[in-house]
Coordinates of C-alpha atoms in Angstrom, one line a residue:
M1 CA 33.9 7.8 13.5
Q2 CA 30.8 8.6 15.6
K3 CA 29.3 5.3 17.5
F4 CA 25.7 4.4 17.6
S5 CA 24.5 5.3 20.8
D6 CA 22.0 2.5 21.3
K7 CA 22.7 -1.1 20.3
T8 CA 21.5 -1.4 16.7
T9 CA 21.6 -4.4 14.9
V10 CA 22.0 -4.8 11.2
L11 CA 21.4 -7.7 9.1
V12 CA 24.0 -8.0 5.9
V13 CA 23.0 -10.1 3.0
D14 CA 25.8 -10.8 0.5
D15 CA 27.5 -13.4 -0.9
S16 CA 30.7 -11.7 -1.4
P17 CA 33.5 -12.6 1.4
D18 CA 35.2 -9.2 0.4
S19 CA 32.3 -7.1 0.9
L20 CA 30.9 -8.6 3.9
S21 CA 34.3 -8.4 5.7
M22 CA 34.6 -4.6 4.9
I23 CA 31.0 -3.9 5.7
N24 CA 31.5 -6.1 9.2
L25 CA 34.5 -4.2 10.1
A26 CA 32.9 -0.6 9.7
L27 CA 29.7 -1.4 11.4
D28 CA 31.6 -3.1 14.3
Q29 CA 33.6 0.1 14.8
A30 CA 30.5 2.0 14.9
G31 CA 29.3 -0.4 17.6
I32 CA 26.8 -1.9 15.3
A33 CA 25.8 -5.5 16.0
V34 CA 26.0 -7.4 12.9
L35 CA 24.0 -10.6 11.4
I36 CA 25.3 -12.2 8.0
A37 CA 23.4 -14.2 5.5
L38 CA 24.9 -15.3 2.3
N39 CA 21.9 -15.4 0.0
G40 CA 18.0 -14.4 0.5
Q41 CA 16.6 -17.8 2.0
Q42 CA 19.2 -17.4 4.6
A43 CA 18.2 -14.1 5.3
L44 CA 14.7 -15.0 5.9
N45 CA 15.5 -18.1 7.9
V46 CA 17.4 -15.1 10.2
L47 CA 14.5 -13.0 10.2
E48 CA 12.2 -15.9 11.6
Q49 CA 14.3 -15.6 14.8
I50 CA 15.3 -12.0 15.1
T51 CA 14.1 -8.8 13.7
P52 CA 17.3 -6.2 13.0
A53 CA 17.1 -2.5 12.7
V54 CA 17.9 -2.4 9.2
I55 CA 19.0 -5.1 6.4
L56 CA 21.7 -4.4 4.1
L57 CA 20.8 -6.4 0.9
D58 CA 22.7 -7.5 -2.2
A59 CA 21.0 -7.8 -5.2
L60 CA 22.5 -10.9 -7.1
M61 CA 23.2 -14.1 -5.0
P62 CA 22.6 -17.7 -5.2
V63 CA 19.6 -19.7 -4.1
M64 CA 17.4 -16.4 -3.9
D65 CA 18.5 -13.2 -4.9
G66 CA 17.6 -9.7 -3.2
F67 CA 14.8 -8.7 -5.2
E68 CA 12.9 -11.6 -4.3
C69 CA 13.8 -11.7 -0.8
A70 CA 12.8 -8.0 -0.4
V71 CA 9.3 -8.9 -1.7
E72 CA 9.2 -12.0 0.9
I73 CA 10.4 -9.8 3.7
R74 CA 7.8 -6.9 3.0
K75 CA 4.8 -9.5 3.4
K76 CA 6.1 -9.8 7.1
L77 CA 7.9 -6.9 8.0
P78 CA 6.5 -4.0 6.3
L79 CA 8.4 -1.2 8.7
I80 CA 11.9 -2.4 8.5
P81 CA 14.1 -0.3 6.6
I82 CA 16.0 -2.1 3.3
I83 CA 19.0 -0.8 2.0
F84 CA 20.0 -2.2 -1.5
M85 CA 23.8 -2.3 -1.9
T86 CA 24.9 -3.5 -5.5
G87 CA 27.2 -3.0 -8.4
L88 CA 24.2 -2.6 -10.4
S89 CA 23.7 0.8 -11.3
E90 CA 21.4 0.7 -14.3
V91 CA 17.8 2.4 -13.7
E92 CA 15.9 -0.5 -14.5
H93 CA 17.5 -2.4 -11.7
I94 CA 17.0 0.5 -9.2
V95 CA 13.3 0.8 -9.8
K96 CA 13.1 -2.8 -9.5
A97 CA 14.5 -2.7 -6.1
F98 CA 12.4 0.3 -4.9
D99 CA 9.2 -1.9 -6.5
A100 CA 10.2 -4.9 -4.3
G101 CA 10.0 -3.1 -1.1
G102 CA 13.5 -1.2 -0.8
N103 CA 13.8 2.1 1.0
D104 CA 17.4 3.0 -0.4
Y105 CA 19.8 1.8 -3.2
I106 CA 23.5 2.3 -2.7
I107 CA 25.8 1.4 -5.8
K108 CA 28.9 -0.5 -4.9
P109 CA 31.8 0.0 -4.0
I110 CA 30.4 0.9 -0.5
H111 CA 31.7 4.1 1.4
P112 CA 31.6 3.2 5.2
D113 CA 30.6 6.9 6.0
E114 CA 28.1 7.1 3.8
L115 CA 26.5 3.9 4.7
L116 CA 26.5 4.7 8.4
V117 CA 24.7 7.8 7.8
R118 CA 22.0 6.2 5.7
I119 CA 21.6 3.4 8.5
R120 CA 21.3 6.0 11.2
Q121 CA 18.8 8.3 9.2
H122 CA 16.8 5.0 8.3
T123 CA 16.5 3.4 11.9
A124 CA 15.5 7.0 13.3
S125 CA 12.8 7.2 10.8
A126 CA 11.6 3.7 11.3
R127 CA 11.8 4.3 15.2
M128 CA 9.3 7.5 15.0
L129 CA 6.9 5.7 12.3
I130 CA 6.8 2.7 15.0
E131 CA 6.2 5.0 17.8
A132 CA 3.6 6.9 15.8
Q133 CA 1.7 3.5 15.1
K134 CA 1.6 2.7 18.9
T135 CA 0.3 5.9 19.4
L136 CA -2.5 5.6 17.1
D137 CA -3.2 2.1 18.5
T138 CA -3.6 3.6 21.5
L139 CA -6.1 6.3 20.4
R140 CA -8.0 3.7 18.7
Q141 CA -7.9 5.6 15.2
H142 CA -9.1 4.3 12.0
V143 CA -5.6 5.1 10.3
F144 CA -3.2 3.0 7.8
C145 CA -0.3 3.9 5.9
I146 CA 0.6 2.9 2.2
D147 CA 3.3 3.5 -0.6
R148 CA 2.8 5.1 -3.9
N149 CA 2.1 1.7 -5.1
G150 CA -1.0 1.4 -2.8
M151 CA 0.9 -1.3 -0.7
I152 CA -0.4 -1.1 2.9
L153 CA 2.8 -0.6 5.0
W154 CA 0.8 -0.8 8.5
S155 CA -2.4 -0.1 10.0
T156 CA -4.1 0.3 13.3
P157 CA -6.1 -2.7 14.5
Q158 CA -9.2 -0.7 14.0
A159 CA -8.3 0.2 10.3
Q160 CA -7.3 -3.4 9.7
N161 CA -11.0 -4.9 10.6
L162 CA -12.5 -2.5 8.2
L163 CA -10.0 -3.4 5.5
N164 CA -10.4 -7.0 6.3
Q165 CA -14.0 -6.9 5.7
Y166 CA -13.9 -5.0 2.2
R167 CA -10.9 -7.5 1.1
Q168 CA -13.3 -10.6 2.0
E169 CA -16.2 -9.0 -0.1
I170 CA -14.1 -8.3 -3.2
D171 CA -12.2 -11.3 -2.5
D172 CA -8.8 -10.0 -3.9
S173 CA -6.4 -8.2 -2.2
A174 CA -4.4 -7.3 -5.1
E175 CA -7.5 -5.2 -6.3
L176 CA -7.6 -3.2 -3.3
C177 CA -3.9 -2.4 -3.6
D178 CA -4.5 -1.1 -7.3
Q179 CA -7.6 1.2 -6.2
L180 CA -5.5 2.5 -3.6
R181 CA -2.7 3.1 -5.9
C182 CA -4.8 4.8 -8.6
W183 CA -6.6 7.0 -6.3
L184 CA -3.6 8.2 -4.8
A185 CA -2.0 9.1 -7.9
Q186 CA -5.2 10.8 -9.3
D187 CA -7.2 12.3 -6.5
G188 CA -6.2 11.4 -3.4
L189 CA -3.6 14.3 -2.8
H190 CA -6.0 16.7 -4.1
G191 CA -8.6 16.3 -1.5
H192 CA -11.0 13.9 -3.1
D193 CA -12.0 10.9 -1.1
L194 CA -11.8 7.2 -2.2
A195 CA -15.5 5.1 -1.4
L196 CA -15.0 1.5 -1.0
P197 CA -18.7 -0.1 -1.0
L198 CA -19.7 -2.7 1.6
R199 CA -22.3 -4.8 -0.1
S200 CA -23.2 -7.0 2.9
S201 CA -23.9 -4.0 5.2
N202 CA -25.4 -1.7 2.5
E203 CA -22.6 0.9 3.6
L204 CA -19.5 2.9 2.2
L205 CA -16.1 3.1 3.7
T206 CA -14.6 6.4 2.9
V207 CA -10.8 6.8 2.9
K208 CA -9.4 10.2 3.3
F209 CA -5.8 11.3 2.7
F210 CA -4.3 12.5 6.2
K211 CA -0.8 13.3 5.6
Q212 CA 2.6 12.4 3.9
T213 CA 4.9 11.2 6.5
Q214 CA 7.9 10.5 4.4
E215 CA 8.9 10.6 0.5
D216 CA 6.9 7.4 -0.2
E217 CA 4.7 6.9 2.9
Y218 CA 1.1 8.4 3.0
L219 CA -1.0 8.2 5.9
L220 CA -4.6 7.9 5.3
K221 CA -7.7 7.5 7.5
I222 CA -11.1 5.6 7.1
Q223 CA -14.0 7.2 8.2
S224 CA -16.5 4.7 9.9
P225 CA -19.0 3.2 7.4
T226 CA -22.4 5.3 8.4
I227 CA -23.6 6.4 4.8
E228 CA -26.4 3.9 3.6
I229 CA -26.4 3.2 -0.3
D230 CA -29.8 4.1 -1.5
P231 CA -31.0 4.4 -5.1
V232 CA -33.2 7.1 -4.5
V233 CA -30.5 9.2 -3.8
L234 CA -28.9 8.7 -7.3
E235 CA -32.4 9.0 -8.8
Q236 CA -33.3 12.3 -7.0
R237 CA -29.9 13.9 -7.5
L238 CA -29.1 12.9 -11.0
G239 CA -32.5 13.3 -12.4
I240 CA -32.5 9.7 -13.6
T241 CA -35.3 7.0 -13.6
A242 CA -35.7 4.7 -10.5
R243 CA -34.5 1.8 -12.9
E244 CA -31.6 3.7 -14.0
A245 CA -30.7 4.4 -10.6
Q246 CA -30.8 0.9 -9.4
V247 CA -28.5 -0.2 -12.3
L248 CA -26.3 2.5 -11.5
L249 CA -26.1 1.6 -8.1
W250 CA -25.1 -2.1 -8.5
L251 CA -22.7 -0.7 -11.2
A252 CA -21.1 1.1 -8.4
H253 CA -20.9 -2.1 -6.5
G254 CA -18.8 -3.5 -8.9
K255 CA -21.4 -5.9 -10.6
T256 CA -21.3 -7.1 -14.1
N257 CA -24.1 -6.6 -16.4
R258 CA -25.2 -10.3 -16.2
E259 CA -25.2 -10.1 -12.2
I260 CA -26.9 -6.6 -12.5
A261 CA -29.5 -8.8 -14.7
E262 CA -30.0 -11.5 -12.3
I263 CA -30.2 -9.0 -9.0
L264 CA -32.9 -6.9 -10.9
Q265 CA -34.8 -9.8 -12.7
M266 CA -34.0 -8.5 -16.5
S267 CA -32.1 -9.4 -19.3
P268 CA -28.4 -8.5 -19.8
R269 CA -29.4 -6.8 -23.0
T270 CA -31.9 -4.6 -20.9
V271 CA -29.3 -3.7 -18.5
N272 CA -27.0 -2.8 -21.4
K273 CA -29.6 -0.4 -22.7
H274 CA -30.1 1.5 -19.8
L275 CA -26.3 2.1 -19.4
E276 CA -26.4 3.4 -23.0
Q277 CA -29.3 5.9 -21.9
L278 CA -27.5 6.5 -18.5
Y279 CA -24.1 7.5 -19.6
P280 CA -24.8 10.8 -21.4
K281 CA -27.4 11.8 -18.8
I282 CA -24.3 11.7 -16.1
G283 CA -21.3 12.9 -18.5
A284 CA -19.7 9.2 -18.3
D285 CA -18.0 7.5 -21.2
N286 CA -17.5 4.2 -19.5
R287 CA -18.3 2.0 -16.5
T288 CA -15.6 2.9 -14.2
A289 CA -16.3 7.0 -14.6
A290 CA -20.2 5.7 -14.1
A291 CA -19.3 3.8 -11.1
S292 CA -17.1 6.9 -9.5
F293 CA -19.7 9.4 -10.2
A294 CA -22.5 7.3 -8.5
I295 CA -20.3 6.6 -5.5
Q296 CA -19.4 10.5 -5.5
T297 CA -22.9 11.4 -5.7
I298 CA -23.7 9.5 -2.9
L299 CA -21.1 10.8 -0.8
G300 CA -22.2 14.2 -2.0
V301 CA -18.6 15.1 -3.2
N302 CA -18.4 17.3 -6.4
I303 CA -16.4 15.9 -9.0

């Protein structure tokens, strides 16, 4: 058995004495330092004190199961590899494990050689990702990384500042996650940008797909907000009236009909009338499509 060249620490979370004994022996023989927790809550307590290279996580345990534990881990340690190891082999459990933040899934009984190979692979990948993040931080790039669900795995301080500014405006982190997930699935990998309007500064954040670093890790770059949002741009480029352009602009800001009415000092019924006339002109079927069209038009990107 090939030993690990550096002193790697692994946290094993399992309530089965037999499983713990077998895994502890295999890891110890490979030169790996082992930390043990008997349930998810104990694991979180351990992680308050020390950060291992990898976490081996059973699914079904008392007090706090592995799925809930993984979700909590991801809130504070987005980069640490989590390998689920469980007797649950149904597809629904595998999907649940990855949705909770797992990087891998091994079905018991555990084969020591296979486990060690996976630990080695995940530690190497995590190490490269951490080094890349440090390099980006040094270069002061507006870069962040997400998974296929739109969850932000890490970001440079520069990107984090801009994302926090957008979060504060929409007052909903989950909404940003949903926007990133939908954009990535539909347009992000095909060269289309995502525009996030900053209402306070009348600017747009432009998110661009940079590269896929791993199977479920996507590197994105934020273009600094420099584009002013002006309804005249919509009026001229789309051939719509000035009032329709104003309504469309605030629609792109995510405002409701009632909010638009208050801003433009008209009735909600009048706003709705403008939208009814506007949709056919720009080929939109609904509010979402119209808002997307408006933002893309401002950016000068063909849909």
